[in-house]
Short mmCIF file of C-alpha atoms and ligand atoms in Angstrom, two decimals:
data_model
loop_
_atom_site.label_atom_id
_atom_site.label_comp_id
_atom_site.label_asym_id
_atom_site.label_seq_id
_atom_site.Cartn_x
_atom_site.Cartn_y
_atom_site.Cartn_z
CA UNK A 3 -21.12 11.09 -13.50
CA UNK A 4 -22.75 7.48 -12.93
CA UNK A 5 -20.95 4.55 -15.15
CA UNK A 6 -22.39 1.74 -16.58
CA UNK A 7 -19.99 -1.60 -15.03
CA UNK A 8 -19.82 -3.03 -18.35
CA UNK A 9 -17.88 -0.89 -19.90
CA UNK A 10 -15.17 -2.76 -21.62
CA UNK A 11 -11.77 -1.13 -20.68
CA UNK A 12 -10.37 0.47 -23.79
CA UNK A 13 -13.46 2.15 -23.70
CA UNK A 14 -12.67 3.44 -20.56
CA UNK A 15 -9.31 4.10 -20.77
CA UNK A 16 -9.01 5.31 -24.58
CA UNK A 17 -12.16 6.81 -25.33
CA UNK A 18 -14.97 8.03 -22.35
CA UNK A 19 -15.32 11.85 -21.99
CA UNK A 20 -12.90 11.48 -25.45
CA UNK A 21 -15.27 11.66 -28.54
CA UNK A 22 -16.23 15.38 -28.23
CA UNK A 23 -13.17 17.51 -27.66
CA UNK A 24 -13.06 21.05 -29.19
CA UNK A 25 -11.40 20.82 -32.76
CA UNK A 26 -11.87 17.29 -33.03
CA UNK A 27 -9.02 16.96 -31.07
CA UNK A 28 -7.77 13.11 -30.83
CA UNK A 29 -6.35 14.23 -27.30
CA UNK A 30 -7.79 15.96 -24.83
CA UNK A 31 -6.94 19.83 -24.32
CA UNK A 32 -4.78 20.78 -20.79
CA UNK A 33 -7.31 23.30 -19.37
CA UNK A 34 -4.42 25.06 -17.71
CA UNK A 35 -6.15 27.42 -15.69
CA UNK A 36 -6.33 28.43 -12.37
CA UNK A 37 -10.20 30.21 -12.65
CA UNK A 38 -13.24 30.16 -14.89
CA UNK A 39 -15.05 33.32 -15.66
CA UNK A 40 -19.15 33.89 -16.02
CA UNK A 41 -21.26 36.00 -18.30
CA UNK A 42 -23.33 37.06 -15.45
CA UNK A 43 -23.72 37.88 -12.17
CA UNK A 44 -26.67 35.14 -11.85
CA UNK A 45 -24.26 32.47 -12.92
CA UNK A 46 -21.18 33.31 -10.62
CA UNK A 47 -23.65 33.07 -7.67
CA UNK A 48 -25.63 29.74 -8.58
CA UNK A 49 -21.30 28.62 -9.36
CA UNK A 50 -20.86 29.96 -6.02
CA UNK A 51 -23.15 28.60 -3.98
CA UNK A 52 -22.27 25.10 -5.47
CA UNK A 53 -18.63 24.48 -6.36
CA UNK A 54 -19.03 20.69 -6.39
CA UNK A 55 -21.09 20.93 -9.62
CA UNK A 56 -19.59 24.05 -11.47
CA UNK A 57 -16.06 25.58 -13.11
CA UNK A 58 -15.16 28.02 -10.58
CA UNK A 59 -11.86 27.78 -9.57
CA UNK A 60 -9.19 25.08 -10.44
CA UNK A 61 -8.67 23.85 -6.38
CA UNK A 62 -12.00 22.59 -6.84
CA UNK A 63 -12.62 21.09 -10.38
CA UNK A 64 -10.91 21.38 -13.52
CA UNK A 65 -12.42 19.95 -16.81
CA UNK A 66 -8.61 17.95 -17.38
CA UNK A 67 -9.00 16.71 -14.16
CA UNK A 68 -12.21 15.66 -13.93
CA UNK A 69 -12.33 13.44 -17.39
CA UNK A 70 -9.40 11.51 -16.12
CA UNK A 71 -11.48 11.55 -12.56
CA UNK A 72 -14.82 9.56 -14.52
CA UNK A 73 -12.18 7.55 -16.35
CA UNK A 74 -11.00 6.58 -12.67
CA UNK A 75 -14.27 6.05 -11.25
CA UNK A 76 -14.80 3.50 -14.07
CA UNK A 77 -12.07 1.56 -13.32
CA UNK A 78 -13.01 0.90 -9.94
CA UNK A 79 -16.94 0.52 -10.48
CA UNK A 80 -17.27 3.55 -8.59
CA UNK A 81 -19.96 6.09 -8.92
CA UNK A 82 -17.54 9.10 -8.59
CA UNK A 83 -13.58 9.48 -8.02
CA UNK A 84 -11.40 12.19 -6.97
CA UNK A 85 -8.09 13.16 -7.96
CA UNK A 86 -5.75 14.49 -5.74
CA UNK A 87 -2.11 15.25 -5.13
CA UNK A 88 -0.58 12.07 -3.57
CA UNK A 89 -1.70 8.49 -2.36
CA UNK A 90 -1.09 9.89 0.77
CA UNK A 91 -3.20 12.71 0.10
CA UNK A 92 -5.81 10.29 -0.98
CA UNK A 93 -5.46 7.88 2.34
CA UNK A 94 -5.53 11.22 5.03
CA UNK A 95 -8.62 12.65 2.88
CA UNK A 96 -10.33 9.22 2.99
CA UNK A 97 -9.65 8.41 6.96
CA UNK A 98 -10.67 11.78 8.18
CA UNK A 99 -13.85 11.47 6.28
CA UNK A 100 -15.21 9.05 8.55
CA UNK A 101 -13.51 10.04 12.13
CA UNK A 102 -13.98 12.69 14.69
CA UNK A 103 -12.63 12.91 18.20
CA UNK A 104 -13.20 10.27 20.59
CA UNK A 105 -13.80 7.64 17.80
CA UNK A 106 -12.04 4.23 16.61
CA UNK A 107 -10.76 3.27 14.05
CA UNK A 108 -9.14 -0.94 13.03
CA UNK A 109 -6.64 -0.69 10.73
CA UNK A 110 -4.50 -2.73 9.08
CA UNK A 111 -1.03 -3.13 10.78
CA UNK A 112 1.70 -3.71 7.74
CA UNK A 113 -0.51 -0.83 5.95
CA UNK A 114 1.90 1.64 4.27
CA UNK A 115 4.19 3.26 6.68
CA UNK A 116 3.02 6.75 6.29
CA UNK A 117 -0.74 5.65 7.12
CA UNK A 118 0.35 4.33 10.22
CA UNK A 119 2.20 7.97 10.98
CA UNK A 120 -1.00 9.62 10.42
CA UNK A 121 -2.38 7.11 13.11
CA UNK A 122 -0.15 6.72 15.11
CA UNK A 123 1.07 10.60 15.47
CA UNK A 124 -1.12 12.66 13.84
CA UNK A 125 -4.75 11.44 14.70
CA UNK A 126 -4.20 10.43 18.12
CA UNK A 127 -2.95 14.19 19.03
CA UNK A 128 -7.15 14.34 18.03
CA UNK A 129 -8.26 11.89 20.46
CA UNK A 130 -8.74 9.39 17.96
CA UNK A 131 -8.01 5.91 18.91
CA UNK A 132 -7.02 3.04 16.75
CA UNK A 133 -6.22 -1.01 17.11
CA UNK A 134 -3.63 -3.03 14.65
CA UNK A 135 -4.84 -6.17 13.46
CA UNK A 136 -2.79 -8.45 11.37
CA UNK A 137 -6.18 -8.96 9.08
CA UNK A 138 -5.55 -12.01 7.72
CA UNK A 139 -8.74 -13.51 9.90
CA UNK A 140 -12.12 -12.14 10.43
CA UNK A 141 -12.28 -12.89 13.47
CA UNK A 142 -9.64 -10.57 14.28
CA UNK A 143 -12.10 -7.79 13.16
CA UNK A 144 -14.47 -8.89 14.91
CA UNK A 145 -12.75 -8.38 18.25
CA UNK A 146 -10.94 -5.49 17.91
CA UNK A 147 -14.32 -3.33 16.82
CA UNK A 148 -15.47 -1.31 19.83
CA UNK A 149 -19.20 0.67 20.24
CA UNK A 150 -17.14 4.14 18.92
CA UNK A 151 -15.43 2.55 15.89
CA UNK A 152 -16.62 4.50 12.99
CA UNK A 153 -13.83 3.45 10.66
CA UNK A 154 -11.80 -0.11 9.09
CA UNK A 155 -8.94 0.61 7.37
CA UNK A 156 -7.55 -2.04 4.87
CA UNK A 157 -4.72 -2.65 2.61
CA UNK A 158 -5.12 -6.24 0.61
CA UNK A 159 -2.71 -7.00 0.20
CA UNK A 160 -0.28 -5.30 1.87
CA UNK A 161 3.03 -4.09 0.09
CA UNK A 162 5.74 -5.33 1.88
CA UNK A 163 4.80 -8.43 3.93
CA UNK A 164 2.01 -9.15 1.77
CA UNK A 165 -1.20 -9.98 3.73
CA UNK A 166 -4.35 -10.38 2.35
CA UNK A 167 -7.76 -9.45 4.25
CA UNK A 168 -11.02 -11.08 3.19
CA UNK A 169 -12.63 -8.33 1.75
CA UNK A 170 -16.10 -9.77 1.29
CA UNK A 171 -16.68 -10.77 4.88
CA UNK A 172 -15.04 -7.86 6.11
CA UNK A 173 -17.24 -5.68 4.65
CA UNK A 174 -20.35 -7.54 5.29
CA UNK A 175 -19.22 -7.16 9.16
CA UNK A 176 -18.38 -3.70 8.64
CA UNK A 177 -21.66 -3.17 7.35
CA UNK A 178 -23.58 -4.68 9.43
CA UNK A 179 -22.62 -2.34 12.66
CA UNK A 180 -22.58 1.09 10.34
CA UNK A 181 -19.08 0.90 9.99
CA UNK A 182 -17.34 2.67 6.97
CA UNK A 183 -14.42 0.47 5.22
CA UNK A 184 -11.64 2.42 3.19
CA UNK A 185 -9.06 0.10 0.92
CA UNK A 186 -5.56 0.80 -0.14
CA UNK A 187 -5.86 -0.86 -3.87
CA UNK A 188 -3.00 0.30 -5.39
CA UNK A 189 -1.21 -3.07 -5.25
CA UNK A 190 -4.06 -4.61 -7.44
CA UNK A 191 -4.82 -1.60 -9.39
CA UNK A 192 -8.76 -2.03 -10.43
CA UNK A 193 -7.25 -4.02 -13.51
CA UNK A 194 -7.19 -7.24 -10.95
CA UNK A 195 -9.13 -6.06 -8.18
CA UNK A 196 -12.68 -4.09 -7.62
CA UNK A 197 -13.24 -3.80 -3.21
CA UNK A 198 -16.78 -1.66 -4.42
CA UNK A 199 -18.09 -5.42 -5.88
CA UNK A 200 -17.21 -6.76 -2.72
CA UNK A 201 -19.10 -4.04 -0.77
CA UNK A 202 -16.11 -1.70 1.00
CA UNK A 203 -17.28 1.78 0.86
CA UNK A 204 -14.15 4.19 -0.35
CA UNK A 205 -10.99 3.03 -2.59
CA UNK A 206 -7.97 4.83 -2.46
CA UNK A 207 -4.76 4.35 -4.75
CA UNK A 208 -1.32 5.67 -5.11
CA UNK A 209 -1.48 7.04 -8.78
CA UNK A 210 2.54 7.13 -8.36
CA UNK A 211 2.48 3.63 -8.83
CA UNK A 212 0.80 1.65 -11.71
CA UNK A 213 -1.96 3.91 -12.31
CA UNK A 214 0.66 6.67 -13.88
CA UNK A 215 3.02 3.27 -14.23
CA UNK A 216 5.52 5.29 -15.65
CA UNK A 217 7.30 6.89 -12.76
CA UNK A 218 7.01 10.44 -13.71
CA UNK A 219 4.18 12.21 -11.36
CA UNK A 220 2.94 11.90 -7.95
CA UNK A 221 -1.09 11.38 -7.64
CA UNK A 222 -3.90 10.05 -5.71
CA UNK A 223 -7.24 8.79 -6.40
CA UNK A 224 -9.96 8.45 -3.83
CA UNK A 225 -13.48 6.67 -5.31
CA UNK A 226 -16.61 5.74 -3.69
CA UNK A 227 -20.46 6.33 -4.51
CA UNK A 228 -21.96 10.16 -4.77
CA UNK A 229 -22.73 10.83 -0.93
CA UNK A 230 -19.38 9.90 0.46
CA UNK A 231 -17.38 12.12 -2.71
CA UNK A 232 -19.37 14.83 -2.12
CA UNK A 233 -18.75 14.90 1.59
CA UNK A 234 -15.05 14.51 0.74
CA UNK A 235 -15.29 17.17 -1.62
CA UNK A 236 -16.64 19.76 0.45
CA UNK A 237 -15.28 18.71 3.78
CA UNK A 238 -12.05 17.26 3.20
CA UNK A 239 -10.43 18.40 -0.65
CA UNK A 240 -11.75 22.36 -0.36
CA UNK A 241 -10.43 22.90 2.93
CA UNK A 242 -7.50 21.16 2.66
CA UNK A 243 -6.01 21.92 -1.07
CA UNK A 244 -4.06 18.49 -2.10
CA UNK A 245 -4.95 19.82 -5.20
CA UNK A 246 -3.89 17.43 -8.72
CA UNK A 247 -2.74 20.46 -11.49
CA UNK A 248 -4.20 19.71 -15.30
CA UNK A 249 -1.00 18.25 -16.38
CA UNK A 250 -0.42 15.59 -13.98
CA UNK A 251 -3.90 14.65 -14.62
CA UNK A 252 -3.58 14.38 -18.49
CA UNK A 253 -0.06 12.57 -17.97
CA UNK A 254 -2.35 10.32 -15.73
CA UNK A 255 -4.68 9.65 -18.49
CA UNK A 256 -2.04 8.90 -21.12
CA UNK A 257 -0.35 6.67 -19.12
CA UNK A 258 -3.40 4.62 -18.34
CA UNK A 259 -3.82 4.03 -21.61
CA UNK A 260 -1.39 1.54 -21.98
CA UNK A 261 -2.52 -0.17 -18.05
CA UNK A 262 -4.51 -2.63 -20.20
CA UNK A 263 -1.11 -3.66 -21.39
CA UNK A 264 1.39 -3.00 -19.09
CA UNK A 265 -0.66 -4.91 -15.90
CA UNK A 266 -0.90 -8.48 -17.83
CA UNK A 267 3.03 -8.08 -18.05
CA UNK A 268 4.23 -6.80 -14.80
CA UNK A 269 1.98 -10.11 -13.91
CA UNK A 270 3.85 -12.28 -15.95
CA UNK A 271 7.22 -10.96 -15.07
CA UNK A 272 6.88 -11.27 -10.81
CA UNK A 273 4.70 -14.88 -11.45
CA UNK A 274 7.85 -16.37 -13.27
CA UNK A 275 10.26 -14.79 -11.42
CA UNK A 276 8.76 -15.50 -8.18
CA UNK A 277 8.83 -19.44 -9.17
CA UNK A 278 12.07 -19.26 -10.02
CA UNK A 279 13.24 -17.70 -6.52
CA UNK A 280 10.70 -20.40 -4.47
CA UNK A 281 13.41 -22.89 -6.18
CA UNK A 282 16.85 -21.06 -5.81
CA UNK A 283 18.70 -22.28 -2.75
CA UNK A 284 20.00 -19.16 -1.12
CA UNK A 285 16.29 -18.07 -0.99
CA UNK A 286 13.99 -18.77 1.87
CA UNK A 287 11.04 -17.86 1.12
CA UNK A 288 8.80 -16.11 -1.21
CA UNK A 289 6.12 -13.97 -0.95
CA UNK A 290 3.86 -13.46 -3.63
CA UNK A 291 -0.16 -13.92 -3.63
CA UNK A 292 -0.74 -15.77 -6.39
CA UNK A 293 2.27 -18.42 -6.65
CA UNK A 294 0.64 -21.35 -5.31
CA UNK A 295 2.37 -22.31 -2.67
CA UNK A 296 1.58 -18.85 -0.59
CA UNK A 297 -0.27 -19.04 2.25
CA UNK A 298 -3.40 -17.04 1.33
CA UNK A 299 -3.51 -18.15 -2.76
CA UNK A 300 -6.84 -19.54 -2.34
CA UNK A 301 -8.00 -16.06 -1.12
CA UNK A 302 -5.87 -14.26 -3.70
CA UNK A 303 -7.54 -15.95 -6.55
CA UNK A 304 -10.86 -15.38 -5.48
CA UNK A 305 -10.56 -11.67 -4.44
CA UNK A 306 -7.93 -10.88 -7.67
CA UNK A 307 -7.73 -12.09 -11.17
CA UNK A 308 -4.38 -11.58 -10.99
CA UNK A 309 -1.18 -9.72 -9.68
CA UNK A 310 1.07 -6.92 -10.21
CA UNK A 311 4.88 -6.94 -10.25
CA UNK A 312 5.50 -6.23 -6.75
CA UNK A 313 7.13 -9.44 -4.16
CA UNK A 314 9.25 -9.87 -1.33
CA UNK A 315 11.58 -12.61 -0.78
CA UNK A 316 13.79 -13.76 2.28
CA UNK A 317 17.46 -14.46 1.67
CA UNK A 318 18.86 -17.28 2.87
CA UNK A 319 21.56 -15.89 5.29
CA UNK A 320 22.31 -14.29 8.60
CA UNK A 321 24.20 -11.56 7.00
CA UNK A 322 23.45 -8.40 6.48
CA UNK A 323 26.76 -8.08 4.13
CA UNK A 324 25.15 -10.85 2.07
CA UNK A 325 21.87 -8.44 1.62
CA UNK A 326 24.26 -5.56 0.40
CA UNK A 327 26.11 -8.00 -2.22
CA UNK A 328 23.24 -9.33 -3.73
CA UNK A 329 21.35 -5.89 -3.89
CA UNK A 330 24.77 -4.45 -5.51
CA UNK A 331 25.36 -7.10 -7.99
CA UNK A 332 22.08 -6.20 -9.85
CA UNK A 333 22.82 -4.17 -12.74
CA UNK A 334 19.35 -3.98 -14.55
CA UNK A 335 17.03 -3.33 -10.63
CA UNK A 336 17.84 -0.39 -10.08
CA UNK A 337 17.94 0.46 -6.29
CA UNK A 338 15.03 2.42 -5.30
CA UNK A 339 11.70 3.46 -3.19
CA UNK A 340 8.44 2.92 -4.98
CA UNK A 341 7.07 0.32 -7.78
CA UNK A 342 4.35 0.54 -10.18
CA UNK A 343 6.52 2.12 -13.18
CA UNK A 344 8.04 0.40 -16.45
CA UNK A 345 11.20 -0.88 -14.95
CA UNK A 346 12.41 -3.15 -12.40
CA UNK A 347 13.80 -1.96 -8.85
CA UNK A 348 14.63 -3.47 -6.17
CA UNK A 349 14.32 -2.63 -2.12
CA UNK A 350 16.23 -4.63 0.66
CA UNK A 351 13.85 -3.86 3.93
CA UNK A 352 17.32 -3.27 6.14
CA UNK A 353 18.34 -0.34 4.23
CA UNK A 354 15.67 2.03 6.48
CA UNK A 355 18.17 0.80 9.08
CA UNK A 356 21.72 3.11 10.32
CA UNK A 357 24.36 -0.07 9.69
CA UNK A 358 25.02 0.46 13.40
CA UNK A 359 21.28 -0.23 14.42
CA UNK A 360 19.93 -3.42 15.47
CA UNK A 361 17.69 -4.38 12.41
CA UNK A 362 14.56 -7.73 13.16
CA UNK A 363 15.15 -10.75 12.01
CA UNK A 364 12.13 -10.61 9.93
CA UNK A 365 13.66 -7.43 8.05
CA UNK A 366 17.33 -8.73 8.04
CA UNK A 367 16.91 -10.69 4.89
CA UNK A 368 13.71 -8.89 3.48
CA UNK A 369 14.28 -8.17 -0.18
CA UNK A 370 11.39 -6.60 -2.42
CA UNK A 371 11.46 -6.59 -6.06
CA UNK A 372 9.41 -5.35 -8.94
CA UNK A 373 9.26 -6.64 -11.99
CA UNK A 374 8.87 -4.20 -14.64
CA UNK A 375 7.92 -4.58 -17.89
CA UNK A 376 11.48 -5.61 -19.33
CA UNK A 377 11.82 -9.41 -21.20
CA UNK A 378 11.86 -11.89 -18.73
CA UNK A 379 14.97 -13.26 -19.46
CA UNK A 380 16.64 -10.17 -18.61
CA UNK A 381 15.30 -9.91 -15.38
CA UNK A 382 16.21 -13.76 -14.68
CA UNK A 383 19.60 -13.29 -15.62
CA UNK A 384 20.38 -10.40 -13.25
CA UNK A 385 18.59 -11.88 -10.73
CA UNK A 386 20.65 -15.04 -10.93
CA UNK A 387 24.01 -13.57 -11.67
CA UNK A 388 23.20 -10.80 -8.44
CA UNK A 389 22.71 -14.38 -6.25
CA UNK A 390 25.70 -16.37 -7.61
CA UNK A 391 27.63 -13.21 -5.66
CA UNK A 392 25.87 -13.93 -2.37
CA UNK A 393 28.32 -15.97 0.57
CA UNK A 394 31.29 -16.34 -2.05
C1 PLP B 408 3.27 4.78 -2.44
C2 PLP B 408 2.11 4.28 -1.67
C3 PLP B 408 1.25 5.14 -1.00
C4 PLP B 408 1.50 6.64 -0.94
O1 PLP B 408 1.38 7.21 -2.18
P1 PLP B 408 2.17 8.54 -2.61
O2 PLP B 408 1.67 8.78 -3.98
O3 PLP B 408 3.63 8.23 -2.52
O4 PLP B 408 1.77 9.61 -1.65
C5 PLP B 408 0.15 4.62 -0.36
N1 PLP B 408 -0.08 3.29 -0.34
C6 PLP B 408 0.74 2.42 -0.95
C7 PLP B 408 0.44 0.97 -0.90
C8 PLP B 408 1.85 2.89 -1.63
O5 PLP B 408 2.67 2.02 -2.21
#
């Protein structure tokens, strides 16, 4: 299951694990089964005794799922990668890998809301204790690690507010004290960003995002080198059954075939339209890494070779009834949770709010967009006729 890291990446996405199949079959086969038989008693013992390596039973490996699993562990230079049933699947699997009671862990406060459930509400009932850092500094890190901390817990950047962490020097500290470091890539997707190169120990992703990019399953990848899969496998993935079925990992690999194209594009899309907010003058701010003027850009270009489609902008206005006529003005976003797919959406931050609630200033005004894969002019057009409506 090693990789070589040169692999170019149609290789990797059209044709490893591809050039074999039964029939001479361009596409792979669905192995659509829940168990695998033996001719022998001999071989359903040695299968037995060592699921992580053998066709037993399908909530442990699956040939479908494990070709588009190497294709995944390419992608992120990782010696191994696991499929599972959700991102969030993939985040729990990874964090409880590396904590027991009475340990530590420093995560990554804007990290995606449900992480910071599992933190916050689920790990603590545990007696497992965690500190927030904002990440943007190492020196942040540095203070918050205690003598039980056993786990750091990034998201670069994060999804909503995005902050970046620098991953290099994070995982050098990390490192350095025997610390494991887990990443939430699925911003980047490995097209623009590899954490393994920069030495952090376990990648996770959202598949439901750009990896399937076409808004049609739910998945979860978790990649790292042999020692820590295999731990995950046997301690973490059998137990617990957030088990991927063969179809959503062969929809997985056809989607990714088309990444190589659809990632420079998303890019393209948020870059342009992300200028052309930064000099609209009912918007505040933008944030997007790699526009110039954001904060972090110098770290964004030297961690990424790129972005993906997903920004946040401020509005500028007071108003929450400005928010809601600009978000219903759009006709081509479509108003909606999650990114990562072919078309455009759009997310104001005040609609997890009741109307009647107090909502932070910081949120008021919070818009997030993705840019799909539409013609730009399309998407510049709605956005501008959708702000024309705002405080008129
Ligand atoms: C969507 C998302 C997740 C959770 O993934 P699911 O597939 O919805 O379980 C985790 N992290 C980030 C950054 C996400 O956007």
């Amino acid at each position: 299951m090693h990789t070589d890291l040169k692999t170019p990446l149609t290789e990797i996405l059209l044709h490893q694990g591809e050039r074999d199949l039964p029939f001479h079959a361009v596409s792979p086969p669905i192995f659509q089964t829940s168990i695998f038989c033996f001719p022998s008693y001999e071989e359903f013992r040695d299968a037995l005794a060592d699921e992580d390596s053998h066709y037993l039973y399908t909530r442990g490996n699956n040939p479908t799922v494990n070709l588009c699993e190497e294709k995944l562990a390419s992608l992120e230079h990782a010696q191994r990668a696991k499929l599972v049933s959700s991102g969030v699947a993939a985040s729990s699997l990874a964090i409880l890998s590396t904590l027991k009671s009475g340990d530590h862990a420093v995560v990554v406060r804007d990290c995606y809301t449900w992480v910071q459930y599992f933190f916050n509400t689920y790990l603590a009932k545990f007696g497992i204790e965690h500190t927030y850092v904002d990440g943007t500094d190492i020196a942040e890190f540095e203070e918050a690690i205690r003598d039980n901390t056993r786990l750091i817990y990034l998201e670069s950047p994060t999804t909503l507010t995005f902050k970046l962490q620098p991953l290099k020097m994070v995982a050098d500290l990390a490192r350095s004290k025997g610390i494991t470091t887990v990443i939430d890539n699925t911003w980047a997707t490995p097209y623009f960003q590899n954490p393994i190169d920069a030495g952090i120990d376990l990648v996770i992703h959202s598949a439901s995002k750009y990896i399937g990019g076409n808004s049609d399953i739910i998945g979860g990848v978790i990649a790292g080198d042999d020692a820590h899969m295999k731990a995950i496998f046997e301690h973490q993935f059998l137990p617990l059954g957030p088990v991927p079925d063969p179809f959503q990992a062969w929809l997985i690999m056809r989607n990714l075939r088309t990444l190589h194209l659809r990632m420079p594009q998303h890019y393209q899309n948020a870059l342009k339209l992300a200028t052309m907010l930064e000099n609209h003058p009912k918007v505040e701010d933008v944030l997007y890494p790699l526009l110039p003027s954001f904060n972090q850009y110098e770290l964004a270009k030297e961690q990424m070779r790129g972005g993906s489609g997903l920004f946040s902008f401020h509005l500028k206005t007071d108003r929450l009834e400005d928010v809601k006529q600009f978000v219903n003005s759009l006709t081509l976003f479509k108003r909606a949770v999650s990114w990562g797919g072919y078309e455009s959406l759009v997310f104001p931050a005040a609609v997890k709010y009741a109307d009647t609630a107090p909502i932070p200033r910081d949120r008021l005004t919070l818009v997030r967009l993705h840019a799909g894969i539409e013609e730009f002019d399309l998407l510049q057009a709605d956005l501008n006729r959708a702000l024309d409506k705002v405080g008129v």
